[in-house]
mmCIF file of C-alpha atoms and ligand atoms in Angstrom:
data_model
loop_
_atom_site.group_PDB
_atom_site.id
_atom_site.type_symbol
_atom_site.label_atom_id
_atom_site.label_comp_id
_atom_site.label_asym_id
_atom_site.label_seq_id
_atom_site.Cartn_x
_atom_site.Cartn_y
_atom_site.Cartn_z
ATOM 1 C CA MET J 20 125.941 -124.751 119.573
ATOM 2 C CA LEU J 21 124.821 -126.482 122.764
ATOM 3 C CA GLN J 22 122.250 -129.253 122.679
ATOM 4 C CA ILE J 23 119.678 -128.800 125.431
ATOM 5 C CA LYS J 24 117.955 -132.049 126.453
ATOM 6 C CA ARG J 25 115.325 -130.849 128.896
ATOM 7 C CA ALA J 26 114.200 -127.950 131.084
ATOM 8 C CA GLY J 27 115.412 -128.142 134.652
ATOM 9 C CA HIS J 28 113.690 -125.665 136.955
ATOM 10 C CA SER J 29 112.318 -122.147 136.826
ATOM 11 C CA THR J 30 113.345 -119.672 139.515
ATOM 12 C CA LEU J 31 110.446 -117.500 140.655
ATOM 13 C CA THR J 32 110.716 -114.505 142.945
ATOM 14 C CA THR J 33 107.917 -113.740 145.382
ATOM 15 C CA PRO J 34 107.167 -111.267 148.167
ATOM 16 C CA ASP J 35 105.479 -114.028 150.216
ATOM 17 C CA ILE J 36 107.571 -117.171 150.106
ATOM 18 C CA GLU J 37 105.565 -118.978 152.817
ATOM 19 C CA ARG J 38 102.319 -118.527 150.860
ATOM 20 C CA MET J 39 103.964 -119.806 147.679
ATOM 21 C CA ILE J 40 105.487 -122.836 149.417
ATOM 22 C CA ASP J 41 102.012 -123.678 150.708
ATOM 23 C CA TYR J 42 100.548 -123.300 147.204
ATOM 24 C CA PHE J 43 103.211 -125.363 145.439
ATOM 25 C CA THR J 44 103.188 -128.170 148.011
ATOM 26 C CA ARG J 45 99.501 -128.417 148.971
ATOM 27 C CA ILE J 46 97.848 -127.474 145.647
ATOM 28 C CA VAL J 47 100.365 -128.256 142.884
ATOM 29 C CA GLY J 48 101.653 -131.279 144.810
ATOM 30 C CA LEU J 49 105.395 -130.657 144.601
ATOM 31 C CA SER J 50 107.566 -131.593 147.557
ATOM 32 C CA LEU J 51 109.776 -129.229 149.489
ATOM 33 C CA SER J 52 113.247 -130.634 149.073
ATOM 34 C CA ALA J 53 115.214 -127.806 150.739
ATOM 35 C CA ARG J 54 114.647 -124.371 152.171
ATOM 36 C CA ASP J 55 116.135 -121.542 154.149
ATOM 37 C CA LYS J 56 114.702 -118.170 155.153
ATOM 38 C CA ASN J 57 114.708 -116.655 151.660
ATOM 39 C CA ARG J 58 114.801 -119.638 149.304
ATOM 40 C CA ALA J 59 112.951 -122.914 148.733
ATOM 41 C CA ILE J 60 113.556 -125.786 146.317
ATOM 42 C CA LEU J 61 110.526 -127.740 145.107
ATOM 43 C CA ALA J 62 110.694 -131.064 143.299
ATOM 44 C CA THR J 63 108.186 -133.445 141.779
ATOM 45 C CA LYS J 64 107.166 -136.420 143.888
ATOM 46 C CA SER J 65 109.689 -138.469 141.934
ATOM 47 C CA GLY J 66 112.512 -136.120 142.936
ATOM 48 C CA VAL J 67 113.066 -133.924 139.868
ATOM 49 C CA GLU J 68 113.584 -130.277 140.829
ATOM 50 C CA ALA J 69 110.978 -128.065 139.179
ATOM 51 C CA ILE J 70 110.657 -124.691 140.935
ATOM 52 C CA VAL J 71 112.993 -122.552 143.009
ATOM 53 C CA LEU J 72 111.345 -119.793 145.048
ATOM 54 C CA GLU J 73 113.285 -116.746 146.188
ATOM 55 C CA ARG J 74 112.073 -113.931 148.405
ATOM 56 C CA ALA J 75 112.023 -110.563 146.596
ATOM 57 C CA GLY J 76 109.790 -107.525 146.174
ATOM 58 C CA ALA J 77 108.582 -108.291 142.660
ATOM 59 C CA VAL J 78 107.054 -111.368 141.056
ATOM 60 C CA GLU J 79 109.400 -112.407 138.260
ATOM 61 C CA ALA J 80 111.050 -115.438 136.639
ATOM 62 C CA PRO J 81 114.667 -114.272 136.467
ATOM 63 C CA ARG J 82 116.387 -117.633 135.873
ATOM 64 C CA LEU J 83 115.736 -120.866 134.004
ATOM 65 C CA SER J 84 117.862 -124.004 134.020
ATOM 66 C CA PHE J 85 118.434 -126.503 131.239
ATOM 67 C CA GLN J 86 120.200 -129.843 131.159
ATOM 68 C CA VAL J 87 122.652 -130.903 128.454
ATOM 69 C CA ALA J 88 123.910 -134.492 128.067
ATOM 70 C CA PRO J 89 125.214 -135.944 131.337
ATOM 71 C CA GLY J 90 129.001 -135.970 131.452
ATOM 72 C CA SER J 91 129.359 -132.936 129.162
ATOM 73 C CA ASP J 92 132.406 -130.757 129.843
ATOM 74 C CA LEU J 93 130.990 -127.410 131.001
ATOM 75 C CA GLY J 94 134.324 -125.653 130.356
ATOM 76 C CA GLU J 95 134.247 -126.827 126.759
ATOM 77 C CA LEU J 96 130.648 -125.636 126.399
ATOM 78 C CA ALA J 97 131.646 -122.225 127.823
ATOM 79 C CA SER J 98 134.438 -121.840 125.264
ATOM 80 C CA ARG J 99 132.060 -122.888 122.487
ATOM 81 C CA LEU J 100 129.666 -120.143 123.614
ATOM 82 C CA LYS J 101 132.515 -117.632 123.838
ATOM 83 C CA LYS J 102 133.477 -118.347 120.234
ATOM 84 C CA ALA J 103 129.875 -117.590 119.286
ATOM 85 C CA GLY J 104 130.049 -114.295 121.194
ATOM 86 C CA VAL J 105 128.254 -115.348 124.414
ATOM 87 C CA GLN J 106 130.078 -114.729 127.692
ATOM 88 C CA SER J 107 129.199 -117.191 130.450
ATOM 89 C CA GLU J 108 130.339 -117.679 134.019
ATOM 90 C CA ARG J 109 130.835 -120.814 136.071
ATOM 91 C CA ARG J 110 128.508 -121.184 139.066
ATOM 92 C CA SER J 111 128.306 -123.851 141.752
ATOM 93 C CA ASP J 112 125.687 -125.032 144.268
ATOM 94 C CA ILE J 113 122.773 -123.935 142.102
ATOM 95 C CA THR J 114 120.378 -126.277 143.946
ATOM 96 C CA PRO J 115 120.828 -129.464 145.997
ATOM 97 C CA GLY J 116 120.517 -131.378 142.712
ATOM 98 C CA ILE J 117 122.750 -129.177 140.533
ATOM 99 C CA GLY J 118 126.333 -128.797 141.707
ATOM 100 C CA GLU J 119 127.848 -127.040 138.698
ATOM 101 C CA ALA J 120 126.503 -124.893 135.888
ATOM 102 C CA ILE J 121 127.467 -122.247 133.398
ATOM 103 C CA ALA J 122 125.277 -119.151 133.406
ATOM 104 C CA PHE J 123 124.578 -116.455 130.836
ATOM 105 C CA LYS J 124 121.714 -114.198 129.830
ATOM 106 C CA ASP J 125 119.431 -114.791 126.869
ATOM 107 C CA PRO J 126 118.490 -111.784 124.666
ATOM 108 C CA LYS J 127 115.456 -110.859 126.795
ATOM 109 C CA GLY J 128 117.494 -110.844 130.011
ATOM 110 C CA THR J 129 116.616 -114.210 131.580
ATOM 111 C CA THR J 130 119.650 -115.908 133.125
ATOM 112 C CA LEU J 131 120.051 -119.439 131.794
ATOM 113 C CA GLU J 132 121.820 -121.988 133.983
ATOM 114 C CA ILE J 133 123.134 -124.914 131.952
ATOM 115 C CA PHE J 134 124.028 -128.094 133.820
ATOM 116 C CA SER J 135 125.045 -131.562 132.739
ATOM 117 C CA ASP J 136 124.701 -133.691 135.854
ATOM 118 C CA PHE J 137 121.830 -133.855 138.262
ATOM 119 C CA ALA J 138 121.095 -135.632 141.552
ATOM 120 C CA PHE J 139 117.488 -136.574 142.292
ATOM 121 C CA ALA J 140 115.885 -135.265 145.481
ATOM 122 C CA GLY J 141 114.738 -137.776 148.077
ATOM 123 C CA GLU J 142 111.531 -139.614 147.363
ATOM 124 C CA ASP J 143 108.330 -138.097 148.762
ATOM 125 C CA PRO J 144 105.887 -140.924 149.514
ATOM 126 C CA ASN J 145 102.952 -138.578 150.280
ATOM 127 C CA PHE J 146 100.201 -138.424 147.694
ATOM 128 C CA ASN J 147 98.749 -134.922 147.800
ATOM 129 C CA GLY J 148 97.939 -132.088 145.417
ATOM 130 C CA VAL J 149 97.908 -132.367 141.629
ATOM 131 C CA MET J 150 101.334 -134.107 141.577
ATOM 132 C CA PRO J 151 102.532 -133.213 138.061
ATOM 133 C CA LEU J 152 104.966 -135.479 136.251
ATOM 134 C CA LYS J 153 107.279 -132.613 135.404
ATOM 135 C CA PHE J 154 107.831 -128.906 134.826
ATOM 136 C CA GLY J 155 106.649 -128.883 131.206
ATOM 137 C CA HIS J 156 107.197 -125.457 129.718
ATOM 138 C CA ILE J 157 107.477 -121.755 130.373
ATOM 139 C CA ALA J 158 106.107 -118.975 128.194
ATOM 140 C CA TYR J 159 107.542 -115.465 128.175
ATOM 141 C CA GLN J 160 106.310 -112.237 126.661
ATOM 142 C CA CYS J 161 109.039 -110.167 125.031
ATOM 143 C CA PRO J 162 109.307 -107.519 122.300
ATOM 144 C CA ASP J 163 111.741 -109.394 120.004
ATOM 145 C CA VAL J 164 110.318 -112.888 119.476
ATOM 146 C CA GLN J 165 112.386 -113.491 116.309
ATOM 147 C CA GLY J 166 115.611 -112.586 118.164
ATOM 148 C CA ALA J 167 114.773 -114.923 121.063
ATOM 149 C CA VAL J 168 113.922 -117.788 118.686
ATOM 150 C CA LYS J 169 117.185 -117.283 116.772
ATOM 151 C CA PHE J 170 119.212 -117.365 119.990
ATOM 152 C CA TYR J 171 117.494 -120.504 121.341
ATOM 153 C CA CYS J 172 117.817 -122.331 118.000
ATOM 154 C CA ASP J 173 121.357 -121.202 117.087
ATOM 155 C CA MET J 174 122.943 -121.314 120.544
ATOM 156 C CA LEU J 175 120.965 -123.914 122.460
ATOM 157 C CA GLY J 176 119.834 -126.397 119.821
ATOM 158 C CA PHE J 177 116.076 -125.752 120.071
ATOM 159 C CA ARG J 178 113.811 -126.405 117.068
ATOM 160 C CA ALA J 179 110.779 -124.321 116.081
ATOM 161 C CA SER J 180 107.703 -126.530 116.392
ATOM 162 C CA ASP J 181 105.042 -124.046 115.366
ATOM 163 C CA TRP J 182 104.353 -120.356 115.030
ATOM 164 C CA ARG J 183 101.091 -118.483 115.357
ATOM 165 C CA GLY J 184 101.578 -115.761 112.744
ATOM 166 C CA ASP J 185 104.877 -114.020 113.443
ATOM 167 C CA PHE J 186 104.148 -113.197 117.087
ATOM 168 C CA PHE J 187 103.920 -116.466 119.046
ATOM 169 C CA ALA J 188 106.650 -119.128 118.807
ATOM 170 C CA PHE J 189 106.691 -122.682 120.215
ATOM 171 C CA LEU J 190 110.156 -124.266 120.570
ATOM 172 C CA ARG J 191 111.116 -127.856 121.423
ATOM 173 C CA CYS J 192 114.318 -129.327 122.830
ATOM 174 C CA SER J 193 112.997 -132.864 123.229
ATOM 175 C CA ARG J 194 110.129 -134.831 121.739
ATOM 176 C CA ASP J 195 107.611 -132.530 123.505
ATOM 177 C CA HIS J 196 106.040 -129.991 121.134
ATOM 178 C CA HIS J 197 107.239 -127.065 123.249
ATOM 179 C CA THR J 198 109.401 -126.403 126.267
ATOM 180 C CA VAL J 199 109.605 -122.618 125.803
ATOM 181 C CA ASN J 200 107.226 -120.118 124.195
ATOM 182 C CA PHE J 201 107.779 -116.530 123.209
ATOM 183 C CA LEU J 202 104.831 -114.202 122.726
ATOM 184 C CA ARG J 203 105.346 -110.704 121.374
ATOM 185 C CA ASP J 204 104.605 -107.936 123.848
ATOM 186 C CA PRO J 205 106.214 -104.533 124.425
ATOM 187 C CA LYS J 206 107.137 -105.573 127.977
ATOM 188 C CA THR J 207 109.269 -108.597 128.900
ATOM 189 C CA SER J 208 107.522 -110.726 131.514
ATOM 190 C CA ILE J 209 106.488 -114.246 132.397
ATOM 191 C CA HIS J 210 103.318 -115.319 130.578
ATOM 192 C CA HIS J 211 102.677 -118.711 132.178
ATOM 193 C CA ILE J 212 104.311 -121.814 133.610
ATOM 194 C CA ALA J 213 103.026 -125.272 132.735
ATOM 195 C CA PHE J 214 103.200 -128.627 134.458
ATOM 196 C CA GLU J 215 102.558 -131.893 132.687
ATOM 197 C CA VAL J 216 100.120 -134.306 134.259
ATOM 198 C CA ARG J 217 99.546 -137.927 133.334
ATOM 199 C CA ASP J 218 96.241 -137.815 131.498
ATOM 200 C CA TRP J 219 92.713 -136.449 131.255
ATOM 201 C CA SER J 220 91.708 -138.023 134.567
ATOM 202 C CA ASP J 221 94.456 -136.014 136.276
ATOM 203 C CA ILE J 222 93.086 -132.844 134.643
ATOM 204 C CA ARG J 223 89.632 -133.650 136.036
ATOM 205 C CA ARG J 224 91.132 -134.345 139.465
ATOM 206 C CA ALA J 225 93.052 -131.039 139.278
ATOM 207 C CA CYS J 226 89.819 -129.138 138.438
ATOM 208 C CA ASP J 227 88.108 -130.619 141.490
ATOM 209 C CA LEU J 228 91.095 -130.014 143.744
ATOM 210 C CA LEU J 229 91.416 -126.378 142.633
ATOM 211 C CA ALA J 230 87.673 -125.783 143.091
ATOM 212 C CA ARG J 231 87.791 -127.407 146.548
ATOM 213 C CA ASN J 232 90.415 -124.784 147.399
ATOM 214 C CA ASP J 233 88.392 -121.891 145.941
ATOM 215 C CA ILE J 234 90.748 -121.496 142.988
ATOM 216 C CA LEU J 235 88.718 -120.946 139.834
ATOM 217 C CA LEU J 236 89.949 -121.813 136.391
ATOM 218 C CA THR J 237 90.695 -118.804 134.219
ATOM 219 C CA TRP J 238 90.506 -120.883 131.026
ATOM 220 C CA GLY J 239 89.688 -124.447 130.070
ATOM 221 C CA PRO J 240 89.451 -127.355 129.966
ATOM 222 C CA ILE J 241 90.378 -126.948 126.311
ATOM 223 C CA ARG J 242 92.295 -128.773 123.615
ATOM 224 C CA HIS J 243 94.753 -126.452 121.901
ATOM 225 C CA ILE J 244 95.158 -126.699 118.149
ATOM 226 C CA ILE J 245 98.801 -125.578 118.196
ATOM 227 C CA GLY J 246 100.449 -128.365 120.236
ATOM 228 C CA HIS J 247 97.103 -130.150 120.720
ATOM 229 C CA ASN J 248 97.562 -130.394 124.490
ATOM 230 C CA ILE J 249 94.516 -130.604 126.750
ATOM 231 C CA ALA J 250 94.938 -127.753 129.224
ATOM 232 C CA ILE J 251 93.485 -125.883 132.174
ATOM 233 C CA TYR J 252 94.700 -122.543 133.518
ATOM 234 C CA HIS J 253 94.454 -120.771 136.847
ATOM 235 C CA LYS J 254 96.335 -118.028 138.666
ATOM 236 C CA ASN J 255 98.575 -118.794 141.626
ATOM 237 C CA PRO J 256 98.529 -116.553 144.737
ATOM 238 C CA ASP J 257 101.146 -114.260 143.149
ATOM 239 C CA GLY J 258 98.963 -113.812 140.063
ATOM 240 C CA VAL J 259 101.153 -115.950 137.772
ATOM 241 C CA THR J 260 99.165 -118.085 135.343
ATOM 242 C CA ILE J 261 99.736 -121.798 135.881
ATOM 243 C CA GLU J 262 98.764 -124.439 133.324
ATOM 244 C CA PHE J 263 98.267 -128.156 133.813
ATOM 245 C CA PHE J 264 98.343 -130.107 130.555
ATOM 246 C CA CYS J 265 98.469 -133.566 129.035
ATOM 247 C CA ASP J 266 98.396 -135.081 125.544
ATOM 248 C CA MET J 267 100.897 -132.674 123.986
ATOM 249 C CA ASP J 268 102.095 -133.385 120.428
ATOM 250 C CA GLN J 269 105.192 -135.569 120.315
ATOM 251 C CA MET J 270 107.988 -135.497 117.727
ATOM 252 C CA PHE J 271 109.324 -138.997 118.345
ATOM 253 C CA ASP J 272 111.756 -138.882 115.431
ATOM 254 C CA GLU J 273 113.298 -135.639 114.174
ATOM 255 C CA ASP J 274 114.254 -137.323 110.882
ATOM 256 C CA LEU J 275 110.616 -138.162 110.163
ATOM 257 C CA GLY J 276 109.827 -134.514 110.803
ATOM 258 C CA PHE J 277 106.204 -134.862 111.881
ATOM 259 C CA PHE J 278 104.369 -135.162 115.146
ATOM 260 C CA GLU J 279 102.988 -138.577 116.037
ATOM 261 C CA PRO J 280 99.746 -138.768 114.026
ATOM 262 C CA ARG J 281 96.646 -138.358 116.176
ATOM 263 C CA PRO J 282 92.958 -138.300 115.271
ATOM 264 C CA TRP J 283 92.531 -134.691 116.342
ATOM 265 C CA HIS J 284 95.284 -133.339 114.094
ATOM 266 C CA GLN J 285 94.330 -130.856 111.374
ATOM 267 C CA ASP J 286 96.996 -132.014 108.879
ATOM 268 C CA ARG J 287 98.155 -135.459 107.822
ATOM 269 C CA PRO J 288 100.938 -135.643 108.808
ATOM 270 C CA GLN J 289 101.147 -132.772 111.277
ATOM 271 C CA ARG J 290 104.440 -131.002 110.579
ATOM 272 C CA PRO J 291 105.877 -127.866 112.194
ATOM 273 C CA LYS J 292 104.385 -124.856 110.451
ATOM 274 C CA VAL J 293 103.145 -121.303 110.696
ATOM 275 C CA TRP J 294 99.486 -121.230 111.707
ATOM 276 C CA GLY J 295 97.323 -118.341 110.665
ATOM 277 C CA ASP J 296 96.485 -115.576 113.117
ATOM 278 C CA GLU J 297 92.864 -116.736 112.994
ATOM 279 C CA THR J 298 93.684 -120.285 114.195
ATOM 280 C CA ARG J 299 91.335 -121.189 117.016
ATOM 281 C CA SER J 300 92.911 -121.559 120.453
ATOM 282 C CA ASN J 301 90.478 -124.275 121.478
ATOM 283 C CA TRP J 302 89.696 -127.145 119.137
ATOM 284 C CA TRP J 303 86.642 -128.035 121.204
ATOM 285 C CA GLY J 304 85.103 -124.578 120.985
ATOM 286 C CA PRO J 305 84.870 -121.741 123.483
ATOM 287 C CA MET J 306 84.961 -122.908 127.072
ATOM 288 C CA SER J 307 86.084 -120.166 129.357
ATOM 289 C CA ARG J 308 84.816 -119.206 132.762
ATOM 290 C CA GLY J 309 86.834 -116.046 133.120
ATOM 291 C CA PRO J 310 88.148 -113.295 130.896
ATOM 292 C CA SER J 311 89.848 -114.439 127.712
ATOM 293 C CA HIS J 312 93.305 -115.817 128.310
ATOM 294 C CA ALA J 313 96.043 -113.688 126.777
ATOM 295 C CA ALA J 314 97.275 -116.705 124.819
ATOM 296 C CA ALA J 315 93.866 -117.081 123.273
ATOM 297 C CA PRO J 316 93.411 -114.123 120.978
ATOM 298 C CA ALA J 317 90.788 -116.065 119.050
ATOM 299 C CA ALA J 318 88.789 -116.967 122.187
ATOM 300 C CA GLU J 319 85.113 -116.234 121.769
ATOM 301 C CA PRO J 320 82.719 -115.269 124.553
ATOM 302 C CA ALA J 321 81.194 -118.265 126.334
ATOM 303 C CA HIS J 322 77.642 -117.104 125.546
ATOM 304 C CA ARG J 323 78.213 -117.016 121.799
ATOM 305 C CA PRO J 324 75.491 -119.097 120.141
ATOM 306 C CA SER J 325 76.855 -122.305 118.691
ATOM 307 C CA ARG J 326 77.274 -122.401 114.963
ATOM 308 C CA LYS J 327 78.036 -125.159 112.546
ATOM 309 C CA VAL J 328 81.779 -125.348 111.909
ATOM 310 C CA ALA J 329 82.623 -125.897 108.263
ATOM 311 C CA PRO J 330 84.710 -129.066 107.878
ATOM 312 C CA GLY J 331 87.628 -127.174 106.322
ATOM 313 C CA GLU J 332 87.754 -124.739 109.218
ATOM 314 C CA ARG J 333 88.371 -127.477 111.719
ATOM 315 C CA ALA J 334 90.087 -130.367 110.023
ATOM 316 C CA PRO J 335 91.607 -129.705 106.621
ATOM 317 C CA ALA J 336 92.568 -133.381 106.199
ATOM 318 C CA ALA J 337 88.980 -134.522 106.869
ATOM 319 C CA ALA J 338 87.663 -131.790 104.582
ATOM 320 C CA ARG J 339 89.937 -132.946 101.775
ATOM 321 C CA ALA J 340 88.797 -136.571 102.283
ATOM 322 C CA HIS J 341 85.169 -135.384 102.153
ATOM 323 C CA GLN J 342 85.897 -133.421 98.968
ATOM 324 C CA ARG J 343 87.501 -136.491 97.375
ATOM 325 C CA GLN J 344 84.384 -138.558 98.223
ATOM 326 C CA VAL J 345 82.119 -135.942 96.656
ATOM 327 C CA GLU J 346 84.266 -135.881 93.532
ATOM 328 C CA LYS J 347 84.293 -139.701 93.344
ATOM 329 C CA LYS J 348 80.468 -139.815 93.593
ATOM 330 C CA SER J 349 79.938 -137.213 90.903
ATOM 331 C CA HIS J 350 82.469 -139.012 88.694
ATOM 332 C CA LYS J 351 80.528 -142.292 89.162
ATOM 333 C CA LYS J 352 77.227 -140.520 88.341
ATOM 334 C CA ALA J 353 78.693 -138.968 85.222
ATOM 335 C CA LYS J 354 80.068 -142.377 84.187
ATOM 336 C CA SER J 355 76.642 -144.088 84.660
ATOM 337 C CA ARG J 356 74.966 -141.371 82.532
ATOM 338 C CA ARG J 357 77.409 -142.014 79.691
HETATM 339 FE FE1 LIG Z 620 101.277 -123.418 127.839
#
């Protein structure tokens, strides 16, 4: 098994590479670290490659890169994969930052490029756009979610953070709650790409910046229950859903086995688990300007009259504490009557 440490970059194909370079530099706030006629490399302001654009007829996400521990022997990793029945090939000059990688396809057909050593892009001193900290996660739709999860856990060292029912999986390779998602759908396709921003004030700034550029949110701001990240969603010029998020659940210590306790958690402690199909997608309630996001099957229409949420529906831990208080009081009463 390999041990992935972090996501590198996602390769996106586009019919209009100039339009997408403009979007990713001016709106998202990545910097253009290299380009030729049919390809562009985009990095965060701090020089970590995040997106590779390639000119093509269709909008797809055909490749995804991951980093293993620096200094790892790629040849040894390839033979380890071979023993497990996965054929890989050696590739070089993946991007300006990635000289060497081994490449193979995952079960749904995405080519994974595994690299160990990485060179940062030059610093971009310009402050413009949303300027995310990093490429945070990518969600795919595919028919065989269980098969994809098994491959990522058995071959790449991912851990399952949470499931929604048996159709939506959240996998981590670092302390972040999820770096890849798989959502069941008959057709394999990209669902969304997410960039992490610093905090809530960056989310607010992103909302204003998007609106200033006539890009309307399709969902949010919300706080997810699964992962608990604050998130906003919009569509880029190619129609791909882009998320900006902050405040995602953190598993600081795998041995402890729970996410860092936070006041908005439903369980105490919050451990990886299977959430019911009915789990709300937005802890704060329905807040959607556009049509329901596909990842929000429980999203309710924005005009729905507000109703009182039963404590147990929203925060089982708080509900249990409330129940204990009630029991204590009635016990005291009964005692005083005796
Ligand atoms: Fe997401």
